[in-house]
Amino acid sequence: CVALLLSAYASGAMAQSFTPQQLDEWLKAGASFETGKDSGPLVQAEKAIIESAADPKLRAASEASLLRALETATTREGRGFLCRQLYIVGTVRCIPLLEKLLADPDASHMARYVLARLEYPEAAVALHRALAGTSGAARVGIINSLGELRHEPAVNDLVELLQSDDLESASAAARSLGCIGDRHAVKALRDRRNTAPSGLRQRIDHALLFAAEGAVTVGRTDEAAATYRLFYTDEFPIHFRRAGLRGLMGIEGAAPTDLLVKAIQDEDPVVRSQMIAIMTDAQGSSATRMFANLLPSLPVDSQIEMLSMLAVRGDSAAVPA
């Protein structure tokens, strides 16, 4: 709906339907809005903000009106409403005020939401600056946003937070370091894993896998392979071992097939089933023949699963088996 309105305004199909004075009045009502009050002015203000987004001059004026209203907002609902409108028309000019709101428990979430979606490097810098002055849920939210934005200058601070006794902050730091995924972040995650409590260690493991996926996309395959090999050991639960092996096969093609063959012969039926399910990731007819040769040695339930996956592979090398 918003996209259609913006398209219509951009094409000139609709003329401006409000005055700056009207918008100021509607936003003034929004700044003090509380649940149960008349929401009519908020509806009018939102329509006007959407309309103004397609016109640079009108957008700048609307942003200025929003900032004036936000500076004097007196309710949590009002601040949230005004922040949501800045998401539509906000530019680099709104960043300083939003940064101030990051320390306000009643407004931090919405201010962070807008900052994390503004396509200006200054927004990530503002979030990073606010990190030291926040705590609790506000700090966790900022940590998560810095990871989503892949703000590399925050890595040192995130590494420090990874050592925190606050499990929520440390877990968020692990996740964000995995999102950023540079070599420094990965090394910090692996080092911390050795001493982390079990709850945090699981978050670190997920973060390392995520970092490995990111490394593959930018061509750092040796680094990713090292992480995937780390996970393919008996130390890890089956879903991590499976992820590690799939990652290796994605990088090295048929080379890790012998590892998969060995895993399919595991005594644990759950392990066998999980590993048979990723047979399609192994490349080449030689891999197909290796899988087919396993059939006589497997229990019947595993044979049935194996036959199904050989069919999915669609390789004629499996026909004799």
Short mmCIF file of C-alpha atoms in Angstrom, two decimals:
data_model
loop_
_atom_site.label_atom_id
_atom_site.label_comp_id
_atom_site.label_asym_id
_atom_site.label_seq_id
_atom_site.Cartn_x
_atom_site.Cartn_y
_atom_site.Cartn_z
CA CYS A 1 0.00 0.00 0.00
CA VAL A 2 2.78 2.42 0.94
CA ALA A 3 4.68 1.52 -2.23
CA LEU A 4 1.62 2.24 -4.38
CA LEU A 5 1.09 5.61 -2.71
CA LEU A 6 4.73 6.58 -3.16
CA SER A 7 4.55 5.56 -6.81
CA ALA A 8 1.47 7.66 -7.34
CA TYR A 9 2.99 10.74 -5.71
CA ALA A 10 6.26 10.29 -7.59
CA SER A 11 4.42 10.23 -10.91
CA GLY A 12 2.58 13.43 -10.07
CA ALA A 13 -0.78 11.67 -10.03
CA MET A 14 -1.74 13.26 -6.73
CA ALA A 15 -1.27 16.84 -5.56
CA GLN A 16 -0.15 17.88 -2.09
CA SER A 17 -3.13 17.52 0.19
CA PHE A 18 -1.90 19.22 3.37
CA THR A 19 -0.17 22.36 4.56
CA PRO A 20 2.96 22.51 6.76
CA GLN A 21 0.85 24.04 9.51
CA GLN A 22 -1.57 21.12 9.40
CA LEU A 23 1.29 18.63 9.61
CA ASP A 24 2.71 20.46 12.62
CA GLU A 25 -0.65 20.25 14.38
CA TRP A 26 -1.06 16.56 13.62
CA LEU A 27 2.48 15.82 14.80
CA LYS A 28 1.93 17.86 17.96
CA ALA A 29 -0.99 15.58 18.76
CA GLY A 30 1.18 12.58 17.95
CA ALA A 31 3.91 13.74 20.33
CA SER A 32 1.56 13.45 23.30
CA PHE A 33 -0.48 10.50 22.09
CA GLU A 34 -1.52 7.80 24.53
CA THR A 35 -3.54 4.65 24.02
CA GLY A 36 -7.24 5.49 24.13
CA LYS A 37 -6.88 8.99 22.70
CA ASP A 38 -8.19 10.07 19.30
CA SER A 39 -5.85 8.62 16.69
CA GLY A 40 -7.29 10.68 13.85
CA PRO A 41 -4.44 13.23 13.80
CA LEU A 42 -1.90 10.39 13.65
CA VAL A 43 -3.63 8.87 10.64
CA GLN A 44 -3.57 12.26 8.88
CA ALA A 45 0.07 12.81 9.78
CA GLU A 46 1.11 9.40 8.47
CA LYS A 47 -0.68 10.02 5.16
CA ALA A 48 1.08 13.37 4.85
CA ILE A 49 4.49 11.84 5.62
CA ILE A 50 4.00 9.15 2.98
CA GLU A 51 2.95 11.82 0.50
CA SER A 52 5.98 13.97 1.22
CA ALA A 53 8.48 11.14 0.73
CA ALA A 54 8.46 11.48 -3.06
CA ASP A 55 9.26 15.23 -3.12
CA PRO A 56 12.77 16.18 -1.86
CA LYS A 57 11.74 19.65 -0.63
CA LEU A 58 8.56 18.43 1.00
CA ARG A 59 10.42 15.51 2.51
CA ALA A 60 13.01 17.81 4.09
CA ALA A 61 10.27 19.99 5.55
CA SER A 62 8.41 16.99 6.91
CA GLU A 63 11.58 15.62 8.47
CA ALA A 64 12.19 18.97 10.17
CA SER A 65 8.63 18.96 11.53
CA LEU A 66 9.09 15.44 12.83
CA LEU A 67 12.33 16.34 14.59
CA ARG A 68 10.72 19.33 16.30
CA ALA A 69 7.86 17.15 17.49
CA LEU A 70 10.16 14.37 18.63
CA GLU A 71 12.26 16.75 20.74
CA THR A 72 9.16 17.71 22.72
CA ALA A 73 7.39 14.33 22.76
CA THR A 74 6.03 13.46 26.19
CA THR A 75 4.80 9.87 25.84
CA ARG A 76 6.28 6.54 24.87
CA GLU A 77 3.58 5.98 22.27
CA GLY A 78 4.26 9.42 20.83
CA ARG A 79 7.99 8.86 20.49
CA GLY A 80 7.36 5.50 18.85
CA PHE A 81 4.93 7.00 16.36
CA LEU A 82 7.29 9.82 15.41
CA CYS A 83 10.23 7.44 15.00
CA ARG A 84 8.16 5.29 12.67
CA GLN A 85 7.52 8.33 10.49
CA LEU A 86 11.23 9.11 10.40
CA TYR A 87 11.72 5.63 9.00
CA ILE A 88 9.80 6.87 5.94
CA VAL A 89 11.40 10.30 5.41
CA GLY A 90 14.45 10.35 7.70
CA THR A 91 17.86 11.35 6.34
CA VAL A 92 21.28 11.95 7.84
CA ARG A 93 19.81 15.03 9.58
CA CYS A 94 17.79 12.92 12.01
CA ILE A 95 20.73 10.83 13.23
CA PRO A 96 21.90 13.08 16.12
CA LEU A 97 18.48 13.16 17.75
CA LEU A 98 17.94 9.43 17.29
CA GLU A 99 21.34 8.80 18.85
CA LYS A 100 20.25 10.70 21.97
CA LEU A 101 17.13 8.56 22.20
CA LEU A 102 19.14 5.33 22.24
CA ALA A 103 19.77 5.85 25.96
CA ASP A 104 16.04 6.37 26.66
CA PRO A 105 14.44 3.03 27.64
CA ASP A 106 11.08 4.22 26.32
CA ALA A 107 12.44 5.17 22.90
CA SER A 108 15.61 3.15 22.41
CA HIS A 109 14.03 0.32 20.43
CA MET A 110 12.34 2.51 17.84
CA ALA A 111 15.32 4.88 17.54
CA ARG A 112 17.59 1.91 16.91
CA TYR A 113 15.13 0.46 14.44
CA VAL A 114 15.29 3.63 12.34
CA LEU A 115 19.06 4.06 12.62
CA ALA A 116 19.72 0.48 11.58
CA ARG A 117 17.77 1.05 8.38
CA LEU A 118 19.12 4.43 7.35
CA GLU A 119 21.54 3.99 4.48
CA TYR A 120 24.17 6.35 5.87
CA PRO A 121 27.47 5.30 7.46
CA GLU A 122 26.85 7.93 10.14
CA ALA A 123 23.96 5.83 11.43
CA ALA A 124 26.21 2.86 12.24
CA VAL A 125 28.76 5.23 13.81
CA ALA A 126 26.01 6.67 16.03
CA LEU A 127 24.94 3.20 17.15
CA HIS A 128 28.55 2.31 17.92
CA ARG A 129 29.05 5.51 19.93
CA ALA A 130 25.96 4.79 22.00
CA LEU A 131 27.06 1.29 22.91
CA ALA A 132 29.15 2.31 25.92
CA GLY A 133 26.35 4.42 27.42
CA THR A 134 23.63 1.76 27.40
CA SER A 135 22.83 -1.41 29.30
CA GLY A 136 20.29 -4.21 29.41
CA ALA A 137 17.91 -4.65 26.51
CA ALA A 138 18.98 -1.37 24.89
CA ARG A 139 22.60 -2.49 24.76
CA VAL A 140 21.68 -5.95 23.43
CA GLY A 141 19.62 -4.31 20.70
CA ILE A 142 22.47 -2.04 19.66
CA ILE A 143 24.89 -4.99 19.61
CA ASN A 144 22.54 -6.87 17.30
CA SER A 145 22.16 -3.88 14.99
CA LEU A 146 25.91 -3.38 14.73
CA GLY A 147 26.20 -6.98 13.58
CA GLU A 148 23.38 -6.65 11.06
CA LEU A 149 25.11 -3.56 9.66
CA ARG A 150 28.44 -5.44 9.64
CA HIS A 151 30.10 -2.44 11.27
CA GLU A 152 33.71 -3.61 11.42
CA PRO A 153 34.97 -0.71 13.60
CA ALA A 154 32.88 -2.18 16.44
CA VAL A 155 34.73 -5.53 16.46
CA ASN A 156 37.10 -4.66 19.33
CA ASP A 157 34.20 -3.57 21.54
CA LEU A 158 32.21 -6.66 20.61
CA VAL A 159 35.18 -8.87 21.45
CA GLU A 160 35.31 -7.25 24.88
CA LEU A 161 31.58 -7.82 25.38
CA LEU A 162 32.06 -11.46 24.40
CA GLN A 163 33.88 -11.84 27.73
CA SER A 164 30.97 -10.33 29.69
CA ASP A 165 29.32 -12.18 32.56
CA ASP A 166 26.03 -10.90 31.16
CA LEU A 167 24.99 -13.88 29.02
CA GLU A 168 22.56 -11.85 26.89
CA SER A 169 25.18 -9.25 25.98
CA ALA A 170 27.86 -11.88 25.38
CA SER A 171 25.48 -13.95 23.22
CA ALA A 172 24.51 -10.89 21.19
CA ALA A 173 28.19 -10.04 20.76
CA ALA A 174 28.88 -13.56 19.50
CA ARG A 175 26.07 -13.30 16.97
CA SER A 176 27.26 -9.92 15.73
CA LEU A 177 30.86 -11.05 15.44
CA GLY A 178 29.62 -13.94 13.32
CA CYS A 179 27.72 -11.50 11.10
CA ILE A 180 30.79 -9.30 10.64
CA GLY A 181 32.92 -12.39 10.18
CA ASP A 182 36.34 -10.86 9.54
CA ARG A 183 39.46 -12.75 10.63
CA HIS A 184 39.74 -10.85 13.91
CA ALA A 185 36.12 -11.65 14.78
CA VAL A 186 36.51 -15.34 13.93
CA LYS A 187 39.71 -15.68 15.97
CA ALA A 188 38.02 -14.05 18.96
CA LEU A 189 35.07 -16.42 18.70
CA ARG A 190 37.30 -19.48 18.52
CA ASP A 191 39.44 -18.31 21.44
CA ARG A 192 36.42 -17.54 23.61
CA ARG A 193 34.83 -20.88 22.78
CA ASN A 194 37.51 -22.68 24.77
CA THR A 195 36.47 -21.04 28.04
CA ALA A 196 32.82 -20.08 27.46
CA PRO A 197 29.98 -21.59 29.53
CA SER A 198 27.83 -24.07 27.61
CA GLY A 199 25.01 -21.65 26.82
CA LEU A 200 27.37 -19.11 25.31
CA ARG A 201 29.39 -21.80 23.56
CA GLN A 202 26.35 -22.83 21.54
CA ARG A 203 25.84 -19.23 20.42
CA ILE A 204 29.50 -19.03 19.47
CA ASP A 205 29.19 -22.23 17.43
CA HIS A 206 26.27 -20.81 15.47
CA ALA A 207 28.19 -17.57 14.97
CA LEU A 208 31.23 -19.43 13.64
CA LEU A 209 29.11 -21.29 11.10
CA PHE A 210 27.51 -18.04 10.00
CA ALA A 211 30.94 -16.44 9.65
CA ALA A 212 32.08 -19.39 7.53
CA GLU A 213 29.13 -18.92 5.18
CA GLY A 214 30.06 -15.26 4.84
CA ALA A 215 33.71 -16.13 4.19
CA VAL A 216 32.68 -18.40 1.32
CA THR A 217 30.67 -15.63 -0.34
CA VAL A 218 33.69 -13.30 -0.40
CA GLY A 219 36.14 -15.96 -1.56
CA ARG A 220 37.91 -16.73 1.74
CA THR A 221 37.33 -20.45 1.25
CA ASP A 222 40.44 -21.64 3.13
CA GLU A 223 39.27 -19.81 6.22
CA ALA A 224 35.75 -21.21 5.87
CA ALA A 225 37.04 -24.76 5.34
CA ALA A 226 39.07 -24.52 8.55
CA THR A 227 35.91 -23.66 10.47
CA TYR A 228 33.88 -26.41 8.82
CA ARG A 229 36.57 -28.98 9.68
CA LEU A 230 36.44 -27.82 13.29
CA PHE A 231 32.78 -28.83 13.42
CA TYR A 232 33.23 -32.21 11.82
CA THR A 233 34.41 -33.94 14.98
CA ASP A 234 32.67 -36.15 17.55
CA GLU A 235 32.79 -33.26 20.01
CA PHE A 236 29.80 -31.63 18.30
CA PRO A 237 26.14 -32.64 18.11
CA ILE A 238 25.03 -34.21 14.85
CA HIS A 239 23.45 -31.05 13.41
CA PHE A 240 26.76 -29.21 13.76
CA ARG A 241 28.72 -32.12 12.26
CA ARG A 242 26.28 -32.21 9.38
CA ALA A 243 26.64 -28.47 8.82
CA GLY A 244 30.42 -28.76 8.87
CA LEU A 245 30.43 -31.59 6.33
CA ARG A 246 27.96 -29.80 4.04
CA GLY A 247 30.13 -26.72 4.17
CA LEU A 248 33.21 -28.72 3.20
CA MET A 249 31.40 -30.36 0.30
CA GLY A 250 30.24 -26.97 -0.92
CA ILE A 251 33.85 -25.79 -1.02
CA GLU A 252 35.76 -28.94 -1.98
CA GLY A 253 33.24 -30.80 -4.14
CA ALA A 254 33.78 -34.57 -4.08
CA ALA A 255 36.87 -34.48 -1.85
CA PRO A 256 35.02 -34.92 1.49
CA THR A 257 32.83 -37.78 0.17
CA ASP A 258 34.89 -40.37 2.05
CA LEU A 259 33.99 -38.55 5.29
CA LEU A 260 30.32 -38.76 4.39
CA VAL A 261 30.59 -42.45 3.54
CA LYS A 262 32.15 -43.13 6.93
CA ALA A 263 29.41 -41.13 8.67
CA ILE A 264 26.66 -43.06 6.87
CA GLN A 265 28.12 -46.25 8.40
CA ASP A 266 27.78 -44.87 11.95
CA GLU A 267 26.18 -47.17 14.52
CA ASP A 268 23.76 -44.41 15.58
CA PRO A 269 20.64 -44.51 13.34
CA VAL A 270 20.09 -40.78 13.86
CA VAL A 271 23.58 -40.02 12.58
CA ARG A 272 23.07 -42.34 9.60
CA SER A 273 19.77 -40.70 8.70
CA GLN A 274 21.12 -37.17 9.02
CA MET A 275 24.12 -37.94 6.84
CA ILE A 276 22.16 -39.84 4.19
CA ALA A 277 19.99 -36.75 3.86
CA ILE A 278 22.93 -34.68 2.58
CA MET A 279 24.10 -37.16 -0.06
CA THR A 280 22.83 -34.79 -2.75
CA ASP A 281 25.54 -32.30 -1.79
CA ALA A 282 28.31 -34.69 -2.87
CA GLN A 283 29.29 -34.18 -6.50
CA GLY A 284 30.07 -36.69 -9.26
CA SER A 285 29.35 -40.25 -10.34
CA SER A 286 32.22 -41.59 -8.27
CA ALA A 287 30.40 -40.41 -5.17
CA THR A 288 27.20 -42.07 -6.41
CA ARG A 289 29.01 -45.39 -6.79
CA MET A 290 30.51 -45.08 -3.32
CA PHE A 291 27.04 -44.56 -1.84
CA ALA A 292 25.52 -47.40 -3.87
CA ASN A 293 28.25 -49.78 -2.71
CA LEU A 294 27.21 -49.13 0.88
CA LEU A 295 23.70 -50.50 0.40
CA PRO A 296 24.35 -54.18 1.31
CA SER A 297 26.05 -53.23 4.57
CA LEU A 298 23.28 -50.96 5.89
CA PRO A 299 20.22 -51.82 7.98
CA VAL A 300 16.97 -51.98 6.04
CA ASP A 301 15.67 -48.59 7.25
CA SER A 302 18.90 -46.94 6.10
CA GLN A 303 18.79 -48.81 2.79
CA ILE A 304 15.34 -47.35 2.15
CA GLU A 305 16.57 -43.83 2.93
CA MET A 306 19.65 -44.38 0.78
CA LEU A 307 17.58 -45.59 -2.21
CA SER A 308 15.40 -42.50 -1.95
CA MET A 309 18.40 -40.18 -1.97
CA LEU A 310 20.05 -42.05 -4.85
CA ALA A 311 16.86 -41.44 -6.80
CA VAL A 312 17.02 -37.74 -5.94
CA ARG A 313 20.62 -37.61 -7.19
CA GLY A 314 19.37 -38.81 -10.58
CA ASP A 315 22.71 -40.35 -11.51
CA SER A 316 22.62 -43.44 -13.73
CA ALA A 317 25.71 -44.75 -11.93
CA ALA A 318 23.29 -45.96 -9.23
CA VAL A 319 21.19 -48.09 -11.63
CA PRO A 320 23.01 -51.42 -11.10
CA ALA A 321 22.62 -51.18 -7.33
#
